[in-house]
XYZ file of C-alpha atoms in Angstrom:
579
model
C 8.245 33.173 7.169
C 7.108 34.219 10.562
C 9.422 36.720 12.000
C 10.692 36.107 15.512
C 10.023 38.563 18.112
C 11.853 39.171 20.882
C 10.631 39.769 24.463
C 11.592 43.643 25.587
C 15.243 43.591 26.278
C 16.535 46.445 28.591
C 19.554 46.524 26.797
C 17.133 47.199 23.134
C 16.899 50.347 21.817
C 13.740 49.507 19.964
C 11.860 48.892 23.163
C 13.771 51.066 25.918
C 14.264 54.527 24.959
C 16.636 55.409 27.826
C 19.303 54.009 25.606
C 18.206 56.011 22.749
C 18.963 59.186 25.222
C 21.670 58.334 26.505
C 23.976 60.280 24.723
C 22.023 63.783 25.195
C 21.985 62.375 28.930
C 25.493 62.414 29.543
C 26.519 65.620 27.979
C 24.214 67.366 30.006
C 25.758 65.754 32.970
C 29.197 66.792 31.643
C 27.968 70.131 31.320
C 26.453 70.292 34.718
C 29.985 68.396 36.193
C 32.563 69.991 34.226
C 33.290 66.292 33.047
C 36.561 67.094 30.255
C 36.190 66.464 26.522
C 37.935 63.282 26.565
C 35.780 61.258 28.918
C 33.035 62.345 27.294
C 34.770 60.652 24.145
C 35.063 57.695 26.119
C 31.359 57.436 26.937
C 30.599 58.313 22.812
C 32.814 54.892 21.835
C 31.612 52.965 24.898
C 27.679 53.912 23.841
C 28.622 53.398 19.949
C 29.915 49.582 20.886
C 26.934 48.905 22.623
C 24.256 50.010 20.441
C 26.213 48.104 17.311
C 26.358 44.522 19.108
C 22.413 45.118 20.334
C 21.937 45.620 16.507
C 23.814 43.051 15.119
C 22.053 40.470 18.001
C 18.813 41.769 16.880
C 19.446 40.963 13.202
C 20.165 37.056 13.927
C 16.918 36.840 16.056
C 15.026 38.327 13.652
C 15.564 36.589 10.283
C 17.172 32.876 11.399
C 18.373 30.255 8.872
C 15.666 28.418 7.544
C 17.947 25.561 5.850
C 17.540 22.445 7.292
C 14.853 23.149 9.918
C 11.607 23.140 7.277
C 10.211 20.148 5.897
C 7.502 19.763 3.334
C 6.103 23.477 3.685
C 5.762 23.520 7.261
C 5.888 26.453 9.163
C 7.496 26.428 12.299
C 7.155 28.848 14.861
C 8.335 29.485 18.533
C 6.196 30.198 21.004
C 7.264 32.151 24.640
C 5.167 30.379 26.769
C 5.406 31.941 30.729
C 4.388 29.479 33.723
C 4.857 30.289 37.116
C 8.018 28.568 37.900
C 9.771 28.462 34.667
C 10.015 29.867 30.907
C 9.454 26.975 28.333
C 9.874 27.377 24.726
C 6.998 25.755 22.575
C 7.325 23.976 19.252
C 4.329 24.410 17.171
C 3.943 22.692 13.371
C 1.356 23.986 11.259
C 0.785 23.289 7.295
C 1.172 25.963 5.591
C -1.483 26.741 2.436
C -0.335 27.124 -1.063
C -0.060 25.197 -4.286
C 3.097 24.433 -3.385
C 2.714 22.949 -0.582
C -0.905 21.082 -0.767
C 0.661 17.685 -1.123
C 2.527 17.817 2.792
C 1.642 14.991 4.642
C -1.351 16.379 7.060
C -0.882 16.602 11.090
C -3.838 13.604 11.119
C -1.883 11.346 9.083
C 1.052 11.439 11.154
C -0.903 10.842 13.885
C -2.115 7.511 12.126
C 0.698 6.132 11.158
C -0.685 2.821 12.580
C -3.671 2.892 10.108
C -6.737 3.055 12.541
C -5.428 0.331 14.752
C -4.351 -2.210 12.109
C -0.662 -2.054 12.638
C 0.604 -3.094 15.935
C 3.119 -0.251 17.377
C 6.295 -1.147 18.897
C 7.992 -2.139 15.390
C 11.612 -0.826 15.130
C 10.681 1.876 12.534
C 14.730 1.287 11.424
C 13.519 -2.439 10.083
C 11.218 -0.937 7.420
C 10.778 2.680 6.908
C 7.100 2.636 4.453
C 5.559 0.463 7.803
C 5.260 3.560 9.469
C 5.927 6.757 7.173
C 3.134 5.056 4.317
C 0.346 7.119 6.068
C 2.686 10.357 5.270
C 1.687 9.892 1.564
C -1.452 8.641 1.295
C -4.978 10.223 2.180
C -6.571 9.224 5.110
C -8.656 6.113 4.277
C -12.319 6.638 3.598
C -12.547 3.332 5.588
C -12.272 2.189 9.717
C -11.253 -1.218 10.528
C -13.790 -2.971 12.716
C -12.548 -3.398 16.557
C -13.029 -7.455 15.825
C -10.545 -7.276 13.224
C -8.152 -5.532 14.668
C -8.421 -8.188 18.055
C -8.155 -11.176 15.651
C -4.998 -9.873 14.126
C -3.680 -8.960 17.404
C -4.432 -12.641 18.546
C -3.168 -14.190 15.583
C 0.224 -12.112 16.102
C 0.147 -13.707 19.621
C -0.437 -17.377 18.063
C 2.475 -16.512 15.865
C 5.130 -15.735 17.989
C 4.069 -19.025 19.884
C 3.923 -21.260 16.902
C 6.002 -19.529 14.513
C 9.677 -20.762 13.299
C 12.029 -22.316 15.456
C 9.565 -22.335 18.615
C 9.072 -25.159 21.345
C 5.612 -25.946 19.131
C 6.665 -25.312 15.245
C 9.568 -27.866 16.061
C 7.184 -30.594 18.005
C 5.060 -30.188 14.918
C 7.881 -30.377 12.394
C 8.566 -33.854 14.036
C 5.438 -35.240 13.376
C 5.828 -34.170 9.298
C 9.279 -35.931 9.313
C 8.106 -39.074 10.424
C 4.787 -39.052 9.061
C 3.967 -41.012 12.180
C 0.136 -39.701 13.829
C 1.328 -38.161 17.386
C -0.454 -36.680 20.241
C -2.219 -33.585 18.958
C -0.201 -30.233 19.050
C -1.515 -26.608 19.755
C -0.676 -25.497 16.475
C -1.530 -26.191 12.939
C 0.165 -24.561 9.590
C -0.950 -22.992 6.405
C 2.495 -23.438 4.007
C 2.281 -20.976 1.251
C 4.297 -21.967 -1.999
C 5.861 -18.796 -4.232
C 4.022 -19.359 -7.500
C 3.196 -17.009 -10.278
C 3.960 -13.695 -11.155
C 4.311 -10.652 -8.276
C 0.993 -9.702 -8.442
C -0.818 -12.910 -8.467
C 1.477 -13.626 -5.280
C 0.609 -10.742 -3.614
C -3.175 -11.451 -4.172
C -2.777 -15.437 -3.392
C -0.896 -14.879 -0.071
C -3.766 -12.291 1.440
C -5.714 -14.971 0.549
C -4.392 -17.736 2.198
C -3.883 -15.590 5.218
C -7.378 -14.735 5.409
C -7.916 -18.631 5.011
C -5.182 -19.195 8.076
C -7.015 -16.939 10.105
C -10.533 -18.518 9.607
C -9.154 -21.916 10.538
C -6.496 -20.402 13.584
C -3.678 -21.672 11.691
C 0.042 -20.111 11.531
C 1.060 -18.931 8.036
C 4.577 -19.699 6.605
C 5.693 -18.112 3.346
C 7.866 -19.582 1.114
C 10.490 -17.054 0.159
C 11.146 -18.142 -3.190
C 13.539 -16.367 -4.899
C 12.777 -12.980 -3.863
C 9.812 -12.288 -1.383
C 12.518 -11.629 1.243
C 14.096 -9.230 -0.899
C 10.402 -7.174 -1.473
C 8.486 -7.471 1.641
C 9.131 -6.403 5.511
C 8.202 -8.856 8.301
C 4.529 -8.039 8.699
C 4.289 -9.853 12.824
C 6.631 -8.872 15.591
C 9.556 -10.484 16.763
C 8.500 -13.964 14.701
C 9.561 -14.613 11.195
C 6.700 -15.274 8.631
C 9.086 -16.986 6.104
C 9.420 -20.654 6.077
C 12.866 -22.046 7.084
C 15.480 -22.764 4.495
C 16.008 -26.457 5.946
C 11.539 -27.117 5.848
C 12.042 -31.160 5.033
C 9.426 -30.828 2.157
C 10.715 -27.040 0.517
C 12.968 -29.026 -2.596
C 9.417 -31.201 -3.548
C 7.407 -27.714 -3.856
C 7.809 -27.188 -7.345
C 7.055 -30.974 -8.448
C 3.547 -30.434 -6.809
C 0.867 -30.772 -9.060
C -2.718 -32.790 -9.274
C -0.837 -35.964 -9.272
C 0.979 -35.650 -6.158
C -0.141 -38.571 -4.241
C -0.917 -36.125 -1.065
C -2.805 -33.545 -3.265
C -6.333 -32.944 -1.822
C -8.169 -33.293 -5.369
C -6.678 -36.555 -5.858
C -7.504 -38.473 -1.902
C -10.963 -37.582 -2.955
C -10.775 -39.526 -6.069
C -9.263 -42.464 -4.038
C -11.406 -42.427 -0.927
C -14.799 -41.289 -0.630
C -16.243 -38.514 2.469
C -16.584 -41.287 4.688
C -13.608 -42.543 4.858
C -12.272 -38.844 6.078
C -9.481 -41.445 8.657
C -7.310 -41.104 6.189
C -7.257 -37.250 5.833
C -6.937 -37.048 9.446
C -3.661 -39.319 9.766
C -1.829 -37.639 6.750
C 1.021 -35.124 8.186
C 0.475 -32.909 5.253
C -2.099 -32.259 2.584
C -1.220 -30.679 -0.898
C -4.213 -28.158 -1.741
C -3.797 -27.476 -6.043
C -5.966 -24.038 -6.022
C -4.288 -23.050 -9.044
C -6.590 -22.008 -12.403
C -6.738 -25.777 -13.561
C -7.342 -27.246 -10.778
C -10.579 -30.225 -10.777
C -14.110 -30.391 -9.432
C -12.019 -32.471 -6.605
C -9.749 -29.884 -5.730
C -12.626 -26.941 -6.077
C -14.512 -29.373 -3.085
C -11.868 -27.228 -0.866
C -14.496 -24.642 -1.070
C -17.125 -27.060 0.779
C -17.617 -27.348 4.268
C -18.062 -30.622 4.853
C -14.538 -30.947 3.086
C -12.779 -28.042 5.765
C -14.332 -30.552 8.258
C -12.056 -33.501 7.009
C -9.176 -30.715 6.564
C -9.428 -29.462 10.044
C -7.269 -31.955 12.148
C -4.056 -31.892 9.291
C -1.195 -30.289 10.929
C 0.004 -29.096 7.658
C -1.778 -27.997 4.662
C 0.667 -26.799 1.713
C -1.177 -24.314 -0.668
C -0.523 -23.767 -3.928
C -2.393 -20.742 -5.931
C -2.406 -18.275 -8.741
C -6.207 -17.403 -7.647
C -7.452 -14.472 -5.065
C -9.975 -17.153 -4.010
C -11.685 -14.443 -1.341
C -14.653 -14.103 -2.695
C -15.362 -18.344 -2.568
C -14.566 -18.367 1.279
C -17.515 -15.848 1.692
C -20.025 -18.744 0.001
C -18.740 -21.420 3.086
C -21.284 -21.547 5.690
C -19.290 -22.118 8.252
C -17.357 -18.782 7.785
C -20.182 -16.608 6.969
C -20.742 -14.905 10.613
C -16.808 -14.943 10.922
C -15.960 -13.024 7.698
C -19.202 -10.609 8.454
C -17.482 -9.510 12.049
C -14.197 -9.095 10.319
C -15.377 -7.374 7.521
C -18.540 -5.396 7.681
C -18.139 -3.706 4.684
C -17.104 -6.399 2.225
C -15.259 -4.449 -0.584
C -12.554 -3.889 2.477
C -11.088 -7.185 2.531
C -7.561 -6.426 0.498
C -7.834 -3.066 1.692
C -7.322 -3.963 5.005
C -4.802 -6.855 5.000
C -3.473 -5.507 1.996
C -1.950 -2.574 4.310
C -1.267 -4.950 6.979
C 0.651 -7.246 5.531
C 2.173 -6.066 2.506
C 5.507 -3.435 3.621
C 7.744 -2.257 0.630
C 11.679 -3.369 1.800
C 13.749 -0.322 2.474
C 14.979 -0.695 -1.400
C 11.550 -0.776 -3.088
C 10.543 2.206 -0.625
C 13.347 4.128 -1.906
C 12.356 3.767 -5.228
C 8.398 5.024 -4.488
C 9.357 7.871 -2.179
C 12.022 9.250 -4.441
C 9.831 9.132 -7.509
C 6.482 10.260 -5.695
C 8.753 13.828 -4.653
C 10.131 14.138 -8.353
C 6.893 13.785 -10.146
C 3.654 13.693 -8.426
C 4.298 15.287 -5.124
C 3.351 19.136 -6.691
C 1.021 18.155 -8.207
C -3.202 19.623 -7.369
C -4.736 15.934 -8.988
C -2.618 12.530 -9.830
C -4.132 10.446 -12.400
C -2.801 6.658 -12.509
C -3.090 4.972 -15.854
C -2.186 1.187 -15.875
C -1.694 -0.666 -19.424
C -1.553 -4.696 -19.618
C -1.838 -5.402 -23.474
C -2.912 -9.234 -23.792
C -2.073 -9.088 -27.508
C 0.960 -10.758 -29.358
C 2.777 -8.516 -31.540
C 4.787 -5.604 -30.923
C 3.635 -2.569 -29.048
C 2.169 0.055 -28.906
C -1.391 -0.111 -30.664
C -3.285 2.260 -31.899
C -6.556 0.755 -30.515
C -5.776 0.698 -26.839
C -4.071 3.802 -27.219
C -7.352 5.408 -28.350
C -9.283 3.260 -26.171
C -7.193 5.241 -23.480
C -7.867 8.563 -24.577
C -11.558 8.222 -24.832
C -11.888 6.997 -21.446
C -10.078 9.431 -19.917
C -12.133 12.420 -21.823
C -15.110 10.514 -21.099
C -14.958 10.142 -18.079
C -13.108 13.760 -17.573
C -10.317 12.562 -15.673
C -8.224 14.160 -18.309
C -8.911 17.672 -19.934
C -9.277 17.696 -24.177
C -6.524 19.490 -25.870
C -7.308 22.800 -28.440
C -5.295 22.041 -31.471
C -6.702 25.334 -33.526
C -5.683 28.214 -31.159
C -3.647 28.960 -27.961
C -5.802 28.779 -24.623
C -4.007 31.953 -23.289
C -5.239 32.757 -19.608
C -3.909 29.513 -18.074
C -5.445 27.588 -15.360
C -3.368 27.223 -11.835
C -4.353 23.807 -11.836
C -2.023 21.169 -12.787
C -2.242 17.302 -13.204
C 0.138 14.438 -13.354
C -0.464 11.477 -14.919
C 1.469 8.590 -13.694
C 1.677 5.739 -16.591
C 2.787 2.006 -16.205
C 3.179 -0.393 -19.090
C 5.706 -2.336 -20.288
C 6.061 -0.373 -23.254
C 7.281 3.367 -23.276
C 4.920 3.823 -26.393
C 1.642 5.029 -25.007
C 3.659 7.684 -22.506
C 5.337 9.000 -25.167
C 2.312 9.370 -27.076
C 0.041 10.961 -24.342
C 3.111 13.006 -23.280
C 3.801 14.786 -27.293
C 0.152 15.092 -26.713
C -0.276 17.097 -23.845
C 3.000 19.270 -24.649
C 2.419 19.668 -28.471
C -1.101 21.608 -27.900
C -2.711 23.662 -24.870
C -5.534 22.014 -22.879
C -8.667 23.457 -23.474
C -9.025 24.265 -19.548
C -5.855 25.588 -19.085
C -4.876 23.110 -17.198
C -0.996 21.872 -16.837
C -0.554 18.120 -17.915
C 2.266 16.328 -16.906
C 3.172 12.707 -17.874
C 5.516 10.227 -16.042
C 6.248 6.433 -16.741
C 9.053 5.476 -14.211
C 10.114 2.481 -16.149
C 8.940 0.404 -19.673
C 10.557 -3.502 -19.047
C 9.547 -4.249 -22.771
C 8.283 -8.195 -21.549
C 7.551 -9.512 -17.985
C 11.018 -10.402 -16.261
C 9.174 -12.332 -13.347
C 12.773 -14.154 -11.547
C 14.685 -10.766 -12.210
C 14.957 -9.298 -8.569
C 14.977 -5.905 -10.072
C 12.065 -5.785 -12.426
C 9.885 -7.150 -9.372
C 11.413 -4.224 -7.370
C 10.266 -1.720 -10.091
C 6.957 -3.420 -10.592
C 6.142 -3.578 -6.744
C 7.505 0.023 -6.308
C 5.075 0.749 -9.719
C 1.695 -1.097 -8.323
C 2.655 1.325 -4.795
C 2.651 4.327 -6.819
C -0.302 4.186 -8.333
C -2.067 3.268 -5.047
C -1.104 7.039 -4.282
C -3.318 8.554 -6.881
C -6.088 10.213 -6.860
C -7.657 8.889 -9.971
C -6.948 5.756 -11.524
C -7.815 3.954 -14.873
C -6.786 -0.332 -15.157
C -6.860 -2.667 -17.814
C -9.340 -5.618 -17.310
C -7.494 -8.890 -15.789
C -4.415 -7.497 -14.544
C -3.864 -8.534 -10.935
C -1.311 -5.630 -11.176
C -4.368 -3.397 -11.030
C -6.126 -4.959 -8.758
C -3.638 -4.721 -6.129
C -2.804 -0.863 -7.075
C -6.747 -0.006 -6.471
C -7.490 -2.168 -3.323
C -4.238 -0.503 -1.961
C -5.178 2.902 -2.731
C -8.813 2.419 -1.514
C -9.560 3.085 -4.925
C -12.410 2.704 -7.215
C -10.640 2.650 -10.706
C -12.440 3.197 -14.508
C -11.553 -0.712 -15.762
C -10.686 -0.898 -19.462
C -12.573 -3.281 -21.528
C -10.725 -6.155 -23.211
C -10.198 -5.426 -26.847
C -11.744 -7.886 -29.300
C -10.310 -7.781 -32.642
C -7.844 -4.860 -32.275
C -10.369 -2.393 -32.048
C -11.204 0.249 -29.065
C -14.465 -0.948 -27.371
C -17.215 1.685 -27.253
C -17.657 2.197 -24.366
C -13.977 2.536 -23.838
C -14.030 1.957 -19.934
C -16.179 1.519 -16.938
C -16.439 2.503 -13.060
C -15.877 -0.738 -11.114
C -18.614 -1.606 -8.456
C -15.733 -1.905 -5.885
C -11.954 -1.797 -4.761
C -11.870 -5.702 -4.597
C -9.856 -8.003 -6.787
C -11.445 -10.440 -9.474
C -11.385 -14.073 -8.632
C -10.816 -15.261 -11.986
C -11.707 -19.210 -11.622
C -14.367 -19.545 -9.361
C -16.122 -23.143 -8.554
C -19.603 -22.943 -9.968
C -21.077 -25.861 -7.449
C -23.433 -26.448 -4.819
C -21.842 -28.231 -1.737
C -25.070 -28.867 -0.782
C -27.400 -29.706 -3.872
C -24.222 -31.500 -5.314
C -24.575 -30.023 -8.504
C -23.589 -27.083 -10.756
C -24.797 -23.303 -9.717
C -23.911 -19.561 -10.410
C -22.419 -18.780 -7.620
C -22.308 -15.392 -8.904
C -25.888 -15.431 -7.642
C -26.404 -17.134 -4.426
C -25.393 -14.242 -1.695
C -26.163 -10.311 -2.372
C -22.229 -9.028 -2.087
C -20.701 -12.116 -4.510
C -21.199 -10.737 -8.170
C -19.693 -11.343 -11.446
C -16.942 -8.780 -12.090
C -16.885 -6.329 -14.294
C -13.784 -7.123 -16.198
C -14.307 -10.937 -16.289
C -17.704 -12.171 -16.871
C -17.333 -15.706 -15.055
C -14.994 -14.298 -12.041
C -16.469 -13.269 -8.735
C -15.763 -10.546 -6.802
C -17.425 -8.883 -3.555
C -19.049 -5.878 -3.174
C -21.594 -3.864 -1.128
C -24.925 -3.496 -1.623
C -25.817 -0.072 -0.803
């Protein structure tokens, strides 16, 4: 701590040595005056008095209380600043530089707290702490948004709070789906999302369809289901995103399927492209994007088939597919999606953190554990474990399939089980673990405390919950699991295990680049255990395989330079950038 110093004070014997006199001053004058022994006394208490309350003054301005006016190792220091007219005081924050105090958010990220442009300001910060206080615990992104996508998102936030619930246009449009009756055209047209699937499928499905919404300048609508509200902050100002309670068609949404007579796939079936009247006159159209969906539904992806879809007020999706990676393979979005996104692998990234806000409850839960565990920490290593096997856990396979990735791949030190590493490193390393099971933390944990690292390097391991199964309608295990997929977004380092959407969402949050597990076959570790992905995006993991065009079967995986095969998935898509 900085001590504080004073400016020269008359009255300071430090810094005016007249005082320090004084008392050899005035019994020469008494001398000199014949001054009587008791007023000189008088002068001795008076002088005595003085000098102890300068002292005791100088003390207190000296050392001040440091409780409660220091936050995450800063150092704060006052400043006498002198201008002509007036003496100002000057606050100045600077981070101070210590393995302590490494992991305090930086001066530049509290500066960004709107992300490079892609959140709007004006929020009240009250609504939903992480909006604004996310940039506190994260790095600043290796990646810019491009000035077109921020515009577009400002627009659409302007077409939302025109067309969004309970305005002059959502309830002129409303009209014309109750009475299924064609009426003059209205300024706005809707993208319904339907709550389907587990939390991370949902998260992945709804960037996707509002990527889609934006495309085709339509207003998104989220179905709350049975928790969204409860997980997510409003991501547009002043204008719900969350579909009405009293929507006429909300108690038909889970009866949707391929046979609904207003599903897409099947009006294909019973009309042909040229008879696209009928598409046009509907109210609504039911799009089935979900893994099983036809070769009629997958002609979504066509664009002679967003043509037809164009004039329908309402299209009602429903998905368990991040179908990002198909929109890129339309035509007629391919110089849209290129403005938006120059550098492909940003596409989650970027609306990703724009849309997706941790609740006030679900923040709670990733700031508290973040300052426990990993906030001390020099390097945090994420591992995420999503076992497809039946059977009860944990295996010995993907537990060594663990291990040997993260000693390949050094993110973890080796330990020396036949002597004592003495001279210990001041590094230290915590490993943040999620899996259902508690058995593979407790493992790596006895691991890492039972022997020394051969480095010297402190290991600590962390699992913030183990659910034992997937609880997807439990409010509270989605809280957890949202709060767990946050978490490891805030590593340094991560590892995933191949399919998991849970992953997906933790490493295109993070602007991560994570070492994918390979499947198991046969309950043995794969050699190579694990693999560095070619980018941050999530899998699509049921692609069409068609050409709009040809009218026949293709690899789509093959037809543009940043649509590849994923690692993880050998018939999913996923986009990249060719460097």
């Amino acid at each position: 701590m900085k001590r504080f110093r004073r400016n020269p004070d008359e009255n300071d014997p430090g810094t005016n040595p007249d005082v320090e006199g004084e008392g050899l001053f005035l019994r020469d004058q008494e001398r000199k005056c014949g001054l009587s022994s008791m007023r000189l006394m008088g002068f001795l208490v008076v002088a005595l008095m003085v000098f102890s309350v300068v002292f005791s003054v100088s003390v207190v301005l000296k050392d001040p209380p440091s409780d409660g006016v220091l936050e995450s190792g800063k150092e704060i220091r006052f400043l006498d600043a002198l201008e002509s007219s007036k003496e100002e005081t000057v606050l100045e924050v600077k981070p101070q530089k210590g393995p302590e105090d490494d992991y305090a958010p930086s001066l530049e990220a509290r500066k960004d707290k709107l992300l490079g442009g892609l959140l709007q300001a004006g929020f009240d910060e009250r609504s939903c702490a992480s909006r604004y206080q996310s940039a506190l615990y994260r790095k600043e992104s290796q990646h810019k948004p491009s000035p077109y996508l921020i515009s577009r998102l400002r627009s659409y936030e302007a077409l939302h709070k025109r067309c969004g619930p309970y305005t002059e246009s959502y309830n002129k449009t409303l009209e014309k789906l109750k009475t299924n009756h064609q009426l003059e055209p209205t300024d706005c047209n809707y993208l319904v999302w339907i709550s389907f699937s587990g939390l991370g499928n949902r998260i992945l499905t709804l960037a996707s369809a509002f990527l889609y919404a934006l495309l085709t300048n339509r207003v998104l609508l989220v179905d709350p289901g049975t928790d969204m509200v409860d997980l997510f902050c409003e991501p547009f100002p002043e204008v719900s995103w969350f579909l009405p309670s009293d929507f006429p068609l909300k108690n038909q949404f889970n009866s949707f399927d391929q046979k609904s007579p207003h599903c897409y796939g099947r009006m294909l079936k019973n009309s042909t492209f040229a008879n696209s009247s009928r598409l046009i006159s509907s109210s609504f159209v039911y799009l089935h994007l979900v893994h099983d969906y036809d070769d009629q539904d997958k002609l979504f992806f066509c664009d002679e088939d967003q043509t037809s879809l164009k004039e329908v007020p309402w299209l009602i999706m429903k998905t368990d597919n991040y179908f990002v990676p198909s929109l890129f393979l339309v035509p007629s979005f391919e110089q849209e999606l290129s403005n938006l996104f120059p550098r492909k692998e940003t596409v989650f990234h970027f609306l990703g953190r724009y849309l997706f806000h941790p609740t006030d409850p679900v923040w709670g839960l990733v700031t508290r554990y973040y300052q426990a565990y990993l906030a001390k920490a020099d390097e945090r290593i994420g591992i995420q474990i999503r076992v497809f096997d039946t059977g009860i856990g944990p295996f010995q396979h993907v537990l060594d399939q663990i291990i040997a990735c993260a000693l390949k791949e050094n993110l973890l030190p080796d330990i020396s089980r036949e002597k004592p590493i003495i001279n210990q490193s001041q590094k230290s390393k915590a490993v943040l673990i999620t899996s259902l099971s508690a058995g593979y933390f407790e493992r790596v944990r006895d691991m890492y405390w039972e022997y020394p690292t051969v480095t010297g390097e402190v290991i600590s391991v962390h699992q913030p919950s183990h659910e034992e199964y997937q609880q997807t309608e439990k409010h509270f295990h989605n809280r957890k699991a949202w709060a767990e997929m946050y978490l490891l977004s805030l590593t340094d380092v991560l590892v995933t295990s191949s399919w998991s959407t849970f992953g997906y969402v933790a490493q295109s949050l993070g602007g991560l680049k994570p070492w994918v597990l390979y499947k198991p076959e046969n309950r043995t570790a794969p050699d190579p255990p694990c693999r560095r992905v070619m980018s941050m995006e999530p899998c699509f993991h049921a692609p069409p395989f068609y050409d709009c065009k040809a009218k026949r079967g293709i690899d789509t995986g093959e037809v543009v330079p940043h649509v590849r095969h994923c690692e993880d998935m050998s018939w999913g898509l996923k986009l990249v950038d060719n460097e």
